[in-house]
PDB file of C-alpha atoms in Angstrom:
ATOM      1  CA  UNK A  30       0.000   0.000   0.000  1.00 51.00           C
ATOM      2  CA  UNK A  31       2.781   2.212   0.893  1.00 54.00           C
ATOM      3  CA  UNK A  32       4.793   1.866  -2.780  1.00 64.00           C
ATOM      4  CA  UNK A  33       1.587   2.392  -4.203  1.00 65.00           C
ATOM      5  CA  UNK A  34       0.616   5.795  -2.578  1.00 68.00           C
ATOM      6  CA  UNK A  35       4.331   6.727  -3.117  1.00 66.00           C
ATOM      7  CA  UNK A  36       4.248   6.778  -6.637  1.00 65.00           C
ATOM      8  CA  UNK A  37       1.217   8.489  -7.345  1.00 71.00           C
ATOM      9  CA  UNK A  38       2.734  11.568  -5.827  1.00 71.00           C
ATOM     10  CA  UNK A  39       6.431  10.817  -7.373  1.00 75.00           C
ATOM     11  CA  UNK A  40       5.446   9.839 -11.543  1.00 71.00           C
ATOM     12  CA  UNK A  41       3.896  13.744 -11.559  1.00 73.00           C
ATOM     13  CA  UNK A  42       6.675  15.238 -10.181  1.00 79.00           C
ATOM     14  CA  UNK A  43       9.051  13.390 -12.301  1.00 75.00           C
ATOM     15  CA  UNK A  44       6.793  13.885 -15.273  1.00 75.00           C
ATOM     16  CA  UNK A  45       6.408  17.648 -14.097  1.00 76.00           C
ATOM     17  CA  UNK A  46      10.513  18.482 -14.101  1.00 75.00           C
ATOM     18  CA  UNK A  47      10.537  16.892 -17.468  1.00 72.00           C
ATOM     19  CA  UNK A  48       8.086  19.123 -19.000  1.00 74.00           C
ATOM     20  CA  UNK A  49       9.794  21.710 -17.439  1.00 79.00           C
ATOM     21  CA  UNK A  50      13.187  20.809 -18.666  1.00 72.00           C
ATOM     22  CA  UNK A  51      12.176  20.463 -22.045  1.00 69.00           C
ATOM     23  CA  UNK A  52      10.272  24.220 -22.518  1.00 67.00           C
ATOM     24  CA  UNK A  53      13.377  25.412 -20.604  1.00 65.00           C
ATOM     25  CA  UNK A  54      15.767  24.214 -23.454  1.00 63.00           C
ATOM     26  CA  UNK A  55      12.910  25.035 -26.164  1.00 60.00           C
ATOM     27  CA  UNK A  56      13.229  28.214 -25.142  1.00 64.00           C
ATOM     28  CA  UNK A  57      16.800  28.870 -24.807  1.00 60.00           C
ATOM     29  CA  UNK A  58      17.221  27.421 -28.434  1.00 58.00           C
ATOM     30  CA  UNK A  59      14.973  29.950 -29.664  1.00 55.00           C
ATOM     31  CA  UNK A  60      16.171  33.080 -31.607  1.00 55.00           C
ATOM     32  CA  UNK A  61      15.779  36.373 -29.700  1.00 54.00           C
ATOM     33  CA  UNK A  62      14.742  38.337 -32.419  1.00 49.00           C
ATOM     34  CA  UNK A  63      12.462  37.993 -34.832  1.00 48.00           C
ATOM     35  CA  UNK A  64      13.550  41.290 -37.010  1.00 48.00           C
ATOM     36  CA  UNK A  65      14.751  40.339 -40.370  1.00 46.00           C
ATOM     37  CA  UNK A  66      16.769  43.066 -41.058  1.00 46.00           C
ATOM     38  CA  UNK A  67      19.679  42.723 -38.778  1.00 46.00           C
ATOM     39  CA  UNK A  68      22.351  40.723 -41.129  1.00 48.00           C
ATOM     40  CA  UNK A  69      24.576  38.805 -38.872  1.00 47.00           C
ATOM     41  CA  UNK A  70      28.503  39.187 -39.897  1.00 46.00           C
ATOM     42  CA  UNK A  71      31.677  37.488 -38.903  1.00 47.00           C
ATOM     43  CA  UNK A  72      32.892  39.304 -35.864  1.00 45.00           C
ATOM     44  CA  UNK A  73      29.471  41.449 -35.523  1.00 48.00           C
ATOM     45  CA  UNK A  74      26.081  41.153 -34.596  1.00 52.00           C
ATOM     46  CA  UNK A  75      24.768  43.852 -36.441  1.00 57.00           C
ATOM     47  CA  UNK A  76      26.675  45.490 -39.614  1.00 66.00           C
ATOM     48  CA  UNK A  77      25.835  48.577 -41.788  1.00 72.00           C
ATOM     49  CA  UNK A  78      23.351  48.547 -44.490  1.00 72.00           C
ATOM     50  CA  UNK A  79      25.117  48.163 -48.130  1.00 78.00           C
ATOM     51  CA  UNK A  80      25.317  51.049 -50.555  1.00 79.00           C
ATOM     52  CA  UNK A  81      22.816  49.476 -52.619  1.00 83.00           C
ATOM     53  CA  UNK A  82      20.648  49.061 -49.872  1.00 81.00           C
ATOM     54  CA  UNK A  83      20.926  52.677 -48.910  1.00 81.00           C
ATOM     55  CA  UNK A  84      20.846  54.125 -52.995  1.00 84.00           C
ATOM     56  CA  UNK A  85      17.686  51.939 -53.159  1.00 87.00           C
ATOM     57  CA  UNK A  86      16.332  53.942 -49.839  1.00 85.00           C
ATOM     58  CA  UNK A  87      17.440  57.017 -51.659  1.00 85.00           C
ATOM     59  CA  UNK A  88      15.245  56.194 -54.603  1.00 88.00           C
ATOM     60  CA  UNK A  89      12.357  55.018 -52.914  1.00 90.00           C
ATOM     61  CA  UNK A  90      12.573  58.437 -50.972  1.00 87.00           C
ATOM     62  CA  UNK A  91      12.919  60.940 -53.450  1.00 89.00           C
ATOM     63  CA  UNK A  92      10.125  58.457 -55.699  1.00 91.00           C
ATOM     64  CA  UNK A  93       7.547  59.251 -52.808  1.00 89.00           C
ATOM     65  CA  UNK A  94       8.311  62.602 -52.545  1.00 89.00           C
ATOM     66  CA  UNK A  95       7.461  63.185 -56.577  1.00 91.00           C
ATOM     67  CA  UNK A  96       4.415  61.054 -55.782  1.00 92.00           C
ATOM     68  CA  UNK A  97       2.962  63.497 -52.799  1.00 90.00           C
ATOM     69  CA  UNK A  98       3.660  66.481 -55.076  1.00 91.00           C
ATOM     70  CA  UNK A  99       1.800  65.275 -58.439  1.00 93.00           C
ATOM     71  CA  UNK A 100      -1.090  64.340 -55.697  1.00 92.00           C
ATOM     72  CA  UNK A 101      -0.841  67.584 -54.081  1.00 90.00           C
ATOM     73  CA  UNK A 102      -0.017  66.372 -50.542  1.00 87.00           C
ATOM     74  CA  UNK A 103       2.748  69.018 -51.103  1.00 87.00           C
ATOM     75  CA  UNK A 104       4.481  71.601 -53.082  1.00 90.00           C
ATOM     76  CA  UNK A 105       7.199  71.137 -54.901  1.00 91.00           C
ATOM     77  CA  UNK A 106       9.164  73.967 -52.632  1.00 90.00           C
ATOM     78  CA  UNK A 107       8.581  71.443 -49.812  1.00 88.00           C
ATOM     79  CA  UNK A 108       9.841  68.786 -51.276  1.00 88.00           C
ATOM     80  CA  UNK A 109      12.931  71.071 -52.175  1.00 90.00           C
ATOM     81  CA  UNK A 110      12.767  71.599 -48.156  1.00 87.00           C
ATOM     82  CA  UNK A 111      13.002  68.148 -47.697  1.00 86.00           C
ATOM     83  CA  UNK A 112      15.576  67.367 -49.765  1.00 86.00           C
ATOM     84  CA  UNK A 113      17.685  70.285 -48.490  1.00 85.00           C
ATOM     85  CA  UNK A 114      17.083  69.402 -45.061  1.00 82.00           C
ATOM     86  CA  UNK A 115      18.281  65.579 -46.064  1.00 81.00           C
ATOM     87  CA  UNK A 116      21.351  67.148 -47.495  1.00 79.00           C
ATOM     88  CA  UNK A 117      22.173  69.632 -44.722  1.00 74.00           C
ATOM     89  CA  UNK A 118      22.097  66.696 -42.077  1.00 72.00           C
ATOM     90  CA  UNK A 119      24.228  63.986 -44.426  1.00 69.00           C
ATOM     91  CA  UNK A 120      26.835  66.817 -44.420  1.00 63.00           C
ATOM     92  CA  UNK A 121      27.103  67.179 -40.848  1.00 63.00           C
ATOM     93  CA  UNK A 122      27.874  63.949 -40.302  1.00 60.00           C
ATOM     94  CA  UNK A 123      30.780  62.115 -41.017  1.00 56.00           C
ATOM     95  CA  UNK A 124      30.497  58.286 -42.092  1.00 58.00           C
ATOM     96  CA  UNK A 125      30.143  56.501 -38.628  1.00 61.00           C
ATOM     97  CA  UNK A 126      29.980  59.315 -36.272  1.00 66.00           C
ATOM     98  CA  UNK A 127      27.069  59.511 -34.523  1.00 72.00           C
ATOM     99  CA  UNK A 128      24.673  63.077 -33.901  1.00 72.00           C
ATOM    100  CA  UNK A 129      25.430  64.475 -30.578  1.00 76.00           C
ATOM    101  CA  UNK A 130      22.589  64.981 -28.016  1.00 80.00           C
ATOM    102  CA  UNK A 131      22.061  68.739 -28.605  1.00 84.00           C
ATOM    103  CA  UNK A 132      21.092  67.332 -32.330  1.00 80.00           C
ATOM    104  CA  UNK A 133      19.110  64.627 -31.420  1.00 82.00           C
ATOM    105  CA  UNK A 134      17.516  66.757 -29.123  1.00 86.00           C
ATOM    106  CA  UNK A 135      16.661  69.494 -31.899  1.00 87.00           C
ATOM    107  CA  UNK A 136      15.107  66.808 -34.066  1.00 86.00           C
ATOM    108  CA  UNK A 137      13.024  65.726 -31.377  1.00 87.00           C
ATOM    109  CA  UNK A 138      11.855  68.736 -30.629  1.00 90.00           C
ATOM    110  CA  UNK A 139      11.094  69.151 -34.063  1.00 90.00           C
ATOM    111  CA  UNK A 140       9.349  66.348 -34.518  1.00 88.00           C
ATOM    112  CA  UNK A 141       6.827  66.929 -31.815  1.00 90.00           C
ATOM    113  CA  UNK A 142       6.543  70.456 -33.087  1.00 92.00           C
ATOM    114  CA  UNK A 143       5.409  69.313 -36.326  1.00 90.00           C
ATOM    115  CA  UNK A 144       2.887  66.109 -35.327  1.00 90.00           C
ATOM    116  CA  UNK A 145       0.914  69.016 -32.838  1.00 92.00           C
ATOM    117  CA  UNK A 146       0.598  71.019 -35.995  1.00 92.00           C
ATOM    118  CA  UNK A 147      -0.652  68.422 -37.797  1.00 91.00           C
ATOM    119  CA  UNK A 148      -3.014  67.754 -34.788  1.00 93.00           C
ATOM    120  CA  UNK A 149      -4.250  71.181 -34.603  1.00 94.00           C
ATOM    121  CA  UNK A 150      -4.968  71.881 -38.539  1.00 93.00           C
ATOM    122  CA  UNK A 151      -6.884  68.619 -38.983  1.00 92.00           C
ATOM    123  CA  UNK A 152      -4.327  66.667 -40.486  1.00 89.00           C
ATOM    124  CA  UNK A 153      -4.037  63.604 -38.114  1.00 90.00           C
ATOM    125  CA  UNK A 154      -6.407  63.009 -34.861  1.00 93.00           C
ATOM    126  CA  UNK A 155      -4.063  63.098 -31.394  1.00 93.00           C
ATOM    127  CA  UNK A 156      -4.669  59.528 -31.075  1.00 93.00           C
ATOM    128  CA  UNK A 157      -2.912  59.139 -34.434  1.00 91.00           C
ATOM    129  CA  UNK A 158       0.542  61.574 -33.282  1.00 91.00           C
ATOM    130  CA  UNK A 159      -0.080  59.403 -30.330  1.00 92.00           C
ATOM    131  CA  UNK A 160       0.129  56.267 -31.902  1.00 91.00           C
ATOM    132  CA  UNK A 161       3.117  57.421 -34.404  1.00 90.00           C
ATOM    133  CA  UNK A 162       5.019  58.807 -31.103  1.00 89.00           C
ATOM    134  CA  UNK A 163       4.512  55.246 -29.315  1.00 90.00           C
ATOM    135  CA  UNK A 164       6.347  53.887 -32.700  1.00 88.00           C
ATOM    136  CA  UNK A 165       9.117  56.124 -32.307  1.00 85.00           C
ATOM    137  CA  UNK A 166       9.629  55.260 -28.681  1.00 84.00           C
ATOM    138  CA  UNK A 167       9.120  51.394 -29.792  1.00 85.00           C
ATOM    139  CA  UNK A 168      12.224  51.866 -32.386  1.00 83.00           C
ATOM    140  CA  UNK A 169      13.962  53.643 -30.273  1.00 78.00           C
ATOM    141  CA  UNK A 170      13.578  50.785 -28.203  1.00 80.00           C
ATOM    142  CA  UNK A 171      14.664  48.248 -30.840  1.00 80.00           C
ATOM    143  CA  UNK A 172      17.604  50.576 -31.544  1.00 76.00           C
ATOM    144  CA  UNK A 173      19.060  50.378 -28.204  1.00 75.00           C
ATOM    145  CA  UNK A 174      18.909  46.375 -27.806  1.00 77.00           C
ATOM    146  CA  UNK A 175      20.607  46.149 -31.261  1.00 74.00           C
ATOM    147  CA  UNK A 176      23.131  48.569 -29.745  1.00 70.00           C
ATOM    148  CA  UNK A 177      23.719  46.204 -26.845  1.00 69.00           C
ATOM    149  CA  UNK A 178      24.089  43.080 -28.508  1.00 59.00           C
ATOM    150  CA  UNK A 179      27.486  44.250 -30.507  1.00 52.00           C
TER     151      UNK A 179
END
């Protein structure tokens, strides 16, 4: 009677640190990241996007700009803004330096400046520059763990 009663309690423990053991090691095989755009190198986690990759960026940028000003989204003077502005910040930075704080700081600012006055002229509701500032904090986010892991 005794052996009996002893392994009723004993088979679901055993059967319980198995289960266990076996999501533990499921999970510790499983990749950490699911983004597909981090190419892994020899010697790095995370390397630089290729010229092509960033000439095809260039393209697709300047091809939406054209595209909001034959819709009318914008002028073409903003678009020559935009471009300027794209040029003015390449130029202040050299390949692989980073922007200091007082930059980063500026284009923050910026940034909020110009979601609340798309808020207040109708543009986009304040859930919307809510939602869009949540996605900014998210990459930043992302960002920072890819920083890590190098």
């Amino acid at each position: 009677m005794m052996r009996n009663s002893t392994m009723k309690w004993v088979a679901p423990i055993v059967l319980a640190g198995v289960v266990i053991a076996g999501g533990s090691a499921a999970i510790a095989a499983a990749p950490w990241s699911n983004d597909s755009q981090i190419k892994v190198t020899e010697g790095s986690s995370w390397s630089k996007p290729s010229d092509v990759d960033i000439d095809a960026r260039k393209a697709e940028m300047q091809e939406r700009l054209a595209n909001r000003v034959e819709s009318g989204e914008i002028t073409q003077a903003e678009a020559d803004d935009i471009r300027a502005k794209m040029a003015d910040r390449k130029g202040k930075f050299q390949r692989g330096e980073r922007p200091s704080n007082v930059d980063i700081d500026a284009r923050k600012a910026e940034m909020q400046e110009r979601l609340a006055n798309r808020v207040e002229s109708g543009e986009i509701t304040q859930a919307e520059a809510d939602d869009i500032r949540a996605k900014m904090a998210d990459r930043k986010g992302k960002f920072q763990q890819r920083i890590g892991q190098r």
